[in-house]
Tab-separated table of C-alpha atoms in Angstrom:
chain	number	residue	atom	x	y	z
A	2	MET	CA	-106.458	-113.801	93.471
A	3	ARG	CA	-103.693	-113.885	96.144
A	4	ALA	CA	-100.892	-113.849	93.325
A	5	VAL	CA	-102.256	-110.517	92.477
A	6	LEU	CA	-102.500	-109.444	96.217
A	7	TYR	CA	-98.260	-110.255	96.613
A	8	GLY	CA	-97.733	-108.477	93.230
A	9	PHE	CA	-99.437	-105.483	94.367
A	10	LEU	CA	-97.281	-105.538	97.545
A	11	ILE	CA	-94.055	-105.874	95.916
A	12	PHE	CA	-95.282	-102.971	93.751
A	13	ILE	CA	-96.122	-100.783	96.695
A	14	GLY	CA	-92.679	-101.332	98.153
A	15	ILE	CA	-90.730	-100.675	95.048
A	16	ILE	CA	-92.624	-97.424	94.754
A	17	LEU	CA	-91.857	-96.529	98.446
A	18	LEU	CA	-88.101	-96.979	97.228
A	19	VAL	CA	-88.088	-94.509	94.298
A	20	LEU	CA	-90.547	-91.845	95.600
A	21	PRO	CA	-89.008	-88.198	96.201
A	22	LEU	CA	-87.225	-87.897	99.540
A	23	ALA	CA	-88.649	-84.568	101.462
A	24	VAL	CA	-85.888	-82.581	103.066
A	25	PRO	CA	-86.492	-79.230	104.669
A	26	VAL	CA	-84.007	-76.540	104.061
A	27	ILE	CA	-83.366	-73.501	105.882
A	28	LYS	CA	-81.481	-70.683	104.215
A	29	THR	CA	-79.965	-67.411	107.075
A	30	SER	CA	-77.346	-64.862	106.158
A	31	ALA	CA	-75.592	-65.594	109.758
A	32	GLU	CA	-71.785	-65.694	109.273
A	33	PHE	CA	-70.253	-69.074	109.869
A	34	SER	CA	-73.702	-70.417	109.484
A	35	MET	CA	-74.230	-73.950	108.521
A	36	PHE	CA	-77.318	-72.795	106.959
A	37	ASN	CA	-75.629	-69.820	104.992
A	38	THR	CA	-74.612	-70.954	101.244
A	39	LYS	CA	-72.827	-67.432	100.543
A	40	TRP	CA	-69.341	-66.715	100.618
A	41	ASN	CA	-69.131	-66.379	104.575
A	42	GLY	CA	-71.336	-69.234	105.443
A	43	CYS	CA	-70.269	-72.886	106.539
A	44	SER	CA	-72.810	-74.652	104.703
A	45	GLU	CA	-69.849	-76.949	102.350
A	46	PHE	CA	-68.314	-77.678	105.777
A	47	ALA	CA	-71.569	-78.970	106.986
A	48	LYS	CA	-72.342	-80.931	103.744
A	49	LEU	CA	-68.818	-82.496	104.505
A	50	LEU	CA	-69.613	-83.415	107.988
A	51	ALA	CA	-72.859	-84.976	106.679
A	52	GLU	CA	-71.285	-87.163	104.238
A	53	ARG	CA	-68.847	-88.427	106.803
A	54	GLY	CA	-71.293	-89.098	109.988
A	55	LYS	CA	-74.222	-87.413	111.329
A	56	VAL	CA	-75.130	-83.579	111.639
A	57	ILE	CA	-77.490	-81.780	114.489
A	58	PRO	CA	-77.861	-78.365	114.304
A	59	ILE	CA	-77.851	-76.936	118.118
A	60	ILE	CA	-80.281	-73.470	118.235
A	61	TYR	CA	-80.982	-73.487	121.819
A	62	PRO	CA	-79.075	-73.357	124.689
A	63	TYR	CA	-76.779	-76.137	126.079
A	64	ASN	CA	-78.626	-76.839	129.230
A	65	SER	CA	-82.074	-76.885	127.300
A	66	VAL	CA	-80.778	-79.534	124.751
A	67	LYS	CA	-79.267	-81.374	127.823
A	68	LEU	CA	-75.597	-81.633	126.210
A	69	SER	CA	-74.369	-83.018	128.618
A	70	LYS	CA	-75.702	-86.461	127.773
A	71	LEU	CA	-75.034	-86.497	124.387
A	72	ASP	CA	-72.175	-87.935	122.709
A	73	GLY	CA	-69.968	-86.808	119.948
A	74	VAL	CA	-68.367	-83.589	118.697
A	75	LEU	CA	-69.749	-80.106	119.513
A	76	ILE	CA	-68.623	-77.853	116.810
A	77	VAL	CA	-68.601	-73.972	117.644
A	78	ILE	CA	-67.397	-71.649	114.605
A	79	GLY	CA	-67.334	-67.843	115.093
A	80	SER	CA	-69.410	-67.454	118.151
A	81	ASP	CA	-70.181	-63.979	119.292
A	82	ILE	CA	-72.607	-64.607	122.225
A	83	ASP	CA	-70.936	-65.429	125.711
A	84	PHE	CA	-71.427	-68.371	127.073
A	85	SER	CA	-73.371	-68.904	130.698
A	86	SER	CA	-72.672	-70.836	133.737
A	87	LEU	CA	-75.032	-73.474	133.007
A	88	GLU	CA	-74.055	-73.829	129.648
A	89	ALA	CA	-70.486	-74.121	130.718
A	90	GLU	CA	-71.289	-76.752	133.236
A	91	GLU	CA	-73.018	-78.747	130.553
A	92	VAL	CA	-69.748	-78.511	128.234
A	93	LYS	CA	-67.603	-79.442	131.206
A	94	LYS	CA	-69.656	-82.659	131.790
A	95	PHE	CA	-70.189	-83.684	128.043
A	96	LEU	CA	-66.290	-83.260	127.922
A	97	GLU	CA	-65.742	-85.410	131.149
A	98	ASN	CA	-67.722	-88.120	129.541
A	99	GLY	CA	-65.537	-88.328	126.596
A	100	GLY	CA	-67.289	-85.931	123.978
A	101	THR	CA	-65.220	-83.558	121.911
A	102	LEU	CA	-65.104	-79.847	122.061
A	103	PHE	CA	-63.867	-77.958	118.369
A	104	ILE	CA	-63.761	-74.473	118.798
A	105	ALA	CA	-62.836	-72.332	115.731
A	106	ASP	CA	-62.479	-68.427	116.936
A	107	ASP	CA	-60.353	-65.502	115.990
A	108	PHE	CA	-60.679	-62.716	118.265
A	109	GLY	CA	-61.425	-64.731	122.138
A	110	THR	CA	-65.307	-64.344	121.901
A	111	ALA	CA	-65.060	-68.391	122.979
A	112	ASN	CA	-62.540	-67.148	125.661
A	113	SER	CA	-65.484	-66.814	128.074
A	114	LEU	CA	-65.955	-70.316	127.894
A	115	LEU	CA	-62.570	-71.495	128.140
A	116	GLU	CA	-62.429	-69.636	131.173
A	117	LYS	CA	-65.271	-70.837	132.961
A	118	LEU	CA	-63.792	-74.510	131.916
A	119	GLY	CA	-60.811	-73.552	133.841
A	120	VAL	CA	-58.404	-74.121	130.680
A	121	LYS	CA	-55.280	-71.863	130.561
A	122	ALA	CA	-55.319	-71.663	126.658
A	123	ARG	CA	-56.667	-68.529	125.224
A	124	PHE	CA	-57.407	-67.171	121.733
A	125	SER	CA	-55.414	-63.931	121.164
A	126	THR	CA	-57.362	-60.675	120.735
A	127	GLN	CA	-54.870	-59.562	118.487
A	128	PRO	CA	-54.238	-60.613	114.920
A	129	LEU	CA	-51.185	-62.885	113.584
A	130	LYS	CA	-49.107	-61.070	110.927
A	131	ASP	CA	-46.640	-63.288	108.637
A	132	ILE	CA	-44.263	-61.963	105.778
A	133	PHE	CA	-45.698	-65.725	104.209
A	134	TYR	CA	-48.764	-64.924	102.908
A	135	SER	CA	-51.232	-66.003	100.035
A	136	LYS	CA	-52.389	-62.648	97.467
A	137	ARG	CA	-52.577	-60.310	100.302
A	138	ALA	CA	-51.022	-60.060	103.953
A	139	GLU	CA	-54.421	-60.901	105.233
A	140	PHE	CA	-53.925	-64.405	104.351
A	141	PRO	CA	-50.805	-65.713	105.980
A	142	VAL	CA	-50.064	-69.247	104.801
A	143	VAL	CA	-48.693	-72.214	107.319
A	144	VAL	CA	-47.036	-74.700	106.444
A	145	ARG	CA	-46.001	-76.538	109.876
A	146	ILE	CA	-48.178	-79.087	110.698
A	147	GLU	CA	-46.935	-81.512	113.605
A	148	ASP	CA	-50.015	-84.191	113.800
A	149	PRO	CA	-49.551	-86.622	110.734
A	150	GLU	CA	-53.233	-87.176	110.481
A	151	LEU	CA	-53.985	-83.855	109.782
A	152	ALA	CA	-50.812	-83.270	107.211
A	153	VAL	CA	-51.624	-86.053	104.754
A	154	GLY	CA	-51.702	-84.506	101.167
A	155	VAL	CA	-51.756	-80.835	102.876
A	156	GLU	CA	-49.145	-78.709	101.330
A	157	LYS	CA	-50.254	-75.762	102.864
A	158	ILE	CA	-53.254	-73.991	104.764
A	159	THR	CA	-54.291	-70.678	103.699
A	160	LEU	CA	-55.590	-68.630	106.585
A	161	ASN	CA	-57.734	-65.226	106.461
A	162	ALA	CA	-57.079	-62.460	109.285
A	163	PRO	CA	-56.274	-65.130	111.764
A	164	SER	CA	-55.001	-64.712	115.635
A	165	ALA	CA	-53.331	-67.331	117.719
A	166	ILE	CA	-53.394	-69.513	120.565
A	167	VAL	CA	-51.615	-68.454	123.581
A	168	GLY	CA	-50.945	-70.730	126.666
A	169	GLY	CA	-51.497	-74.142	124.971
A	170	LYS	CA	-49.349	-76.867	123.074
A	171	GLY	CA	-50.060	-76.813	119.600
A	172	GLU	CA	-50.564	-79.199	116.622
A	173	ILE	CA	-50.265	-76.507	113.697
A	174	PHE	CA	-47.912	-73.579	113.761
A	175	SER	CA	-47.232	-70.398	112.202
A	176	SER	CA	-43.831	-69.352	110.794
A	177	LYS	CA	-41.265	-68.355	113.267
A	178	VAL	CA	-41.397	-64.960	111.555
A	179	SER	CA	-44.986	-64.157	112.720
A	180	VAL	CA	-45.751	-61.330	114.903
A	181	VAL	CA	-48.772	-61.020	117.369
A	182	GLY	CA	-48.718	-57.391	118.755
A	183	LYS	CA	-44.866	-56.904	119.247
A	184	ASN	CA	-43.907	-60.518	119.945
A	185	MET	CA	-42.021	-62.368	117.036
A	186	ARG	CA	-42.262	-66.234	117.102
A	187	SER	CA	-43.896	-69.112	116.348
A	188	TYR	CA	-47.542	-69.433	117.368
A	189	PRO	CA	-49.906	-72.229	117.572
A	190	ILE	CA	-52.649	-71.876	114.969
A	191	MET	CA	-54.703	-75.362	116.295
A	192	ALA	CA	-54.215	-76.850	119.643
A	193	GLU	CA	-55.231	-79.961	121.362
A	194	ILE	CA	-56.203	-80.173	125.167
A	195	LYS	CA	-57.198	-82.953	127.056
A	196	TYR	CA	-60.253	-82.546	129.449
A	197	GLY	CA	-61.629	-85.164	131.612
A	198	LYS	CA	-62.089	-88.302	129.076
A	199	GLY	CA	-62.935	-85.791	126.246
A	200	ARG	CA	-60.804	-83.494	124.471
A	201	ILE	CA	-60.729	-79.587	123.528
A	202	ILE	CA	-59.476	-78.945	119.858
A	203	MET	CA	-58.698	-75.104	119.290
A	204	LEU	CA	-58.192	-73.615	115.727
A	205	SER	CA	-57.515	-69.566	115.579
A	206	ASP	CA	-59.004	-69.106	112.466
A	207	PRO	CA	-62.876	-69.900	111.812
A	208	SER	CA	-62.136	-68.519	108.383
A	209	ILE	CA	-60.963	-71.581	107.229
A	210	LEU	CA	-64.235	-73.352	106.953
A	211	ILE	CA	-66.137	-70.711	105.490
A	212	ASN	CA	-67.387	-71.712	101.907
A	213	ASP	CA	-65.165	-68.901	100.419
A	214	MET	CA	-62.086	-70.518	101.708
A	215	PHE	CA	-63.132	-74.124	101.337
A	216	GLU	CA	-61.653	-74.939	97.999
A	217	GLU	CA	-58.566	-73.856	98.903
A	218	ASN	CA	-57.976	-75.585	101.899
A	219	ARG	CA	-60.239	-78.767	101.202
A	220	GLN	CA	-57.639	-81.601	101.602
A	221	PHE	CA	-56.821	-80.105	105.240
A	222	ILE	CA	-60.664	-79.505	106.025
A	223	GLU	CA	-61.378	-83.213	105.193
A	224	ASN	CA	-58.508	-84.796	107.280
A	225	LEU	CA	-59.815	-82.394	110.144
A	226	VAL	CA	-63.244	-84.020	109.918
A	227	GLY	CA	-61.754	-87.350	109.957
A	228	TYR	CA	-59.544	-86.282	112.953
A	229	LEU	CA	-62.838	-84.949	114.733
A	230	GLY	CA	-65.204	-88.114	115.005
A	231	LYS	CA	-68.367	-89.053	113.130
A	232	THR	CA	-71.485	-87.235	115.109
A	233	PHE	CA	-71.310	-83.710	114.941
A	234	TYR	CA	-73.393	-81.188	116.800
A	235	PHE	CA	-73.181	-77.650	114.933
A	236	ASP	CA	-73.726	-74.831	117.360
A	237	GLU	CA	-76.148	-72.082	116.041
A	238	ALA	CA	-77.318	-70.552	119.303
A	239	HIS	CA	-74.176	-68.465	119.612
A	240	HIS	CA	-74.687	-66.641	116.594
A	241	SER	CA	-76.175	-63.438	117.305
A	242	ASP	CA	-77.557	-62.888	113.695
A	243	PHE	CA	-78.733	-66.098	113.266
A	244	ASN	CA	-82.363	-65.032	111.257
A	245	PRO	CA	-83.737	-67.842	109.254
A	246	TYR	CA	-85.495	-66.093	106.322
A	247	SER	CA	-86.236	-68.983	104.502
A	248	VAL	CA	-87.625	-72.494	105.188
A	249	THR	CA	-88.408	-74.591	102.031
A	250	THR	CA	-88.879	-78.144	101.295
A	251	VAL	CA	-86.669	-79.876	98.642
A	252	TYR	CA	-87.620	-83.299	97.129
A	253	ILE	CA	-84.582	-85.129	96.077
A	254	HIS	CA	-85.519	-87.888	93.363
A	255	ARG	CA	-84.184	-91.316	94.157
A	256	GLU	CA	-82.780	-94.293	91.768
A	257	LEU	CA	-84.107	-97.381	92.111
A	258	ASP	CA	-81.702	-99.545	94.285
A	259	ARG	CA	-81.381	-103.069	93.180
A	260	GLU	CA	-80.346	-104.840	96.410
A	261	LYS	CA	-83.128	-103.151	98.184
A	262	ALA	CA	-85.745	-103.851	95.329
A	263	PHE	CA	-84.806	-107.518	95.493
A	264	GLN	CA	-84.846	-107.286	99.647
A	265	VAL	CA	-88.539	-106.221	98.862
A	266	PHE	CA	-89.147	-109.280	96.717
A	267	VAL	CA	-88.084	-111.843	99.154
A	268	ALA	CA	-89.879	-110.261	101.926
A	269	VAL	CA	-93.045	-110.475	100.105
A	270	ALA	CA	-92.188	-114.066	98.920
A	271	VAL	CA	-91.508	-115.189	102.555
A	272	LEU	CA	-94.646	-113.750	103.754
A	273	ALA	CA	-96.744	-115.739	100.885
A	274	ILE	CA	-94.967	-118.893	102.178
A	275	PHE	CA	-96.012	-118.148	105.688
A	276	ILE	CA	-99.283	-117.413	104.964
A	277	GLU	CA	-99.998	-120.299	102.333
A	278	SER	CA	-98.406	-123.009	104.096
A	279	GLY	CA	-100.914	-122.400	107.222
A	280	THR	CA	-98.074	-121.807	109.736
A	281	ALA	CA	-99.501	-118.133	110.270
A	282	ARG	CA	-103.013	-119.675	111.187
A	283	LYS	CA	-101.285	-122.411	113.434
A	284	ILE	CA	-99.403	-119.720	115.077
A	285	ALA	CA	-102.633	-117.403	115.775
A	286	GLN	CA	-104.851	-120.396	116.821
A	287	ALA	CA	-101.843	-121.371	119.201
A	288	ILE	CA	-101.592	-117.566	120.623
A	289	ILE	CA	-105.560	-117.489	120.994
A	290	LYS	CA	-105.417	-120.705	123.179
A	291	ILE	CA	-102.839	-119.248	125.544
A	292	LEU	CA	-104.757	-115.912	125.989
A	293	PRO	CA	-106.821	-116.060	128.902
A	294	LYS	CA	-110.641	-116.277	127.728
A	295	ARG	CA	-112.562	-112.974	128.304
A	296	LYS	CA	-115.405	-113.492	130.863
A	297	GLU	CA	-118.715	-112.765	129.095
A	298	ASN	CA	-120.455	-109.625	130.989
A	299	LEU	CA	-124.475	-109.510	130.469
A	300	PHE	CA	-124.776	-105.841	131.402
A	301	GLU	CA	-122.173	-104.715	129.258
A	302	GLY	CA	-123.384	-101.657	127.278
A	303	LEU	CA	-126.641	-100.987	129.020
A	304	PRO	CA	-128.033	-97.313	129.759
A	305	ASP	CA	-126.373	-95.607	133.103
A	306	TRP	CA	-130.178	-95.221	134.324
A	307	VAL	CA	-130.230	-99.197	134.564
A	308	ASP	CA	-129.992	-100.685	138.093
A	309	ILE	CA	-127.381	-103.283	137.738
A	310	LYS	CA	-127.928	-104.881	141.189
A	311	ILE	CA	-131.586	-105.546	140.645
A	312	LEU	CA	-130.535	-107.331	137.358
A	313	GLU	CA	-128.123	-109.484	138.701
A	314	LYS	CA	-130.669	-110.464	141.467
A	315	ILE	CA	-133.294	-111.277	138.840
A	316	VAL	CA	-130.791	-113.337	136.506
A	317	ASN	CA	-129.632	-115.377	139.661
A	318	GLU	CA	-132.946	-116.308	140.531
A	319	ILE	CA	-133.478	-117.440	137.198
A	320	ARG	CA	-130.241	-119.627	137.352
A	321	THR	CA	-131.067	-120.845	140.704
A	322	GLY	CA	-135.138	-121.617	140.726
A	323	SER	CA	-135.063	-119.718	144.175
A	324	LYS	CA	-135.694	-116.164	145.100
A	325	LEU	CA	-133.024	-117.021	148.043
A	326	GLY	CA	-129.755	-117.388	145.498
A	327	ASP	CA	-127.567	-119.959	145.064
A	328	ARG	CA	-126.299	-120.780	148.659
A	329	HIS	CA	-130.139	-121.183	149.901
A	330	GLU	CA	-131.146	-123.608	147.216
A	331	TRP	CA	-128.435	-125.798	147.775
A	332	LYS	CA	-129.328	-126.162	151.357
A	333	ARG	CA	-132.629	-126.835	150.260
A	334	ILE	CA	-131.822	-129.554	147.739
A	335	HIS	CA	-128.795	-131.150	149.629
A	336	GLY	CA	-129.816	-130.580	153.418
């Protein structure tokens, strides 16, 4: 009979390993959103982040989620809502504690946060133009990647109507004949700034990361993810048109993991030996001996209208044989 019980436990354990996994799915049309699977969303980028680490969307202001107490990488892509002073204070503490802020912006919306943080670098409010481009002039190409970790296997990065970074040192640069306004020179496209124990990484073209540009820049994006870290907080709170229009549940069917199935078998076998050898019973008896014994309460569970003091007096008289109680009875016998 017990063999059937242990076999049933193994069966249940294996069933749990192969049951479909329920995953909630949110969809939105917001540009640069991790939940947007269309051409202008960042769902492919978010999938890559999830493959390399842990992704947590942030849909409330930073001071509401206590960003300063988190550890990892805050990802801000294509924000179009200004950052409040309270949020900037949370980001400041987050950075001082060793966090990383990754901002991909093009025409200056994120400058409000950089200003509140006291950072001199800014995103240009004017577009960057270059004679080196792919297909059309709106898609400039950059090849100067000075950080070796970001450059591995990357021949070029194709931009999409980018701006530039001014007032900061760069890791990736446009060509020497690129123009912002009327000034022709090489401009930083990506820059890193030390801040407390943390760092701020600026990228002047969020469109690099959208689904439509993902495959063309895949190698660079993969390098970038490895460069950033392992835990990612994806900002959805600063997308003004973040409007989840669909929340569904997807069931992912899983194949049996032989290693985990073997672990279930071993766990049940150890449990069987533990019980059948009598070890479990001995341990239980030892624990019972150690635990303090519960004092019996004769009056527990009586109705509220019963006078407990009168009952206690009657029981005391029965025990002592005297209406005067224990103390007076002892004096009568021994005094």
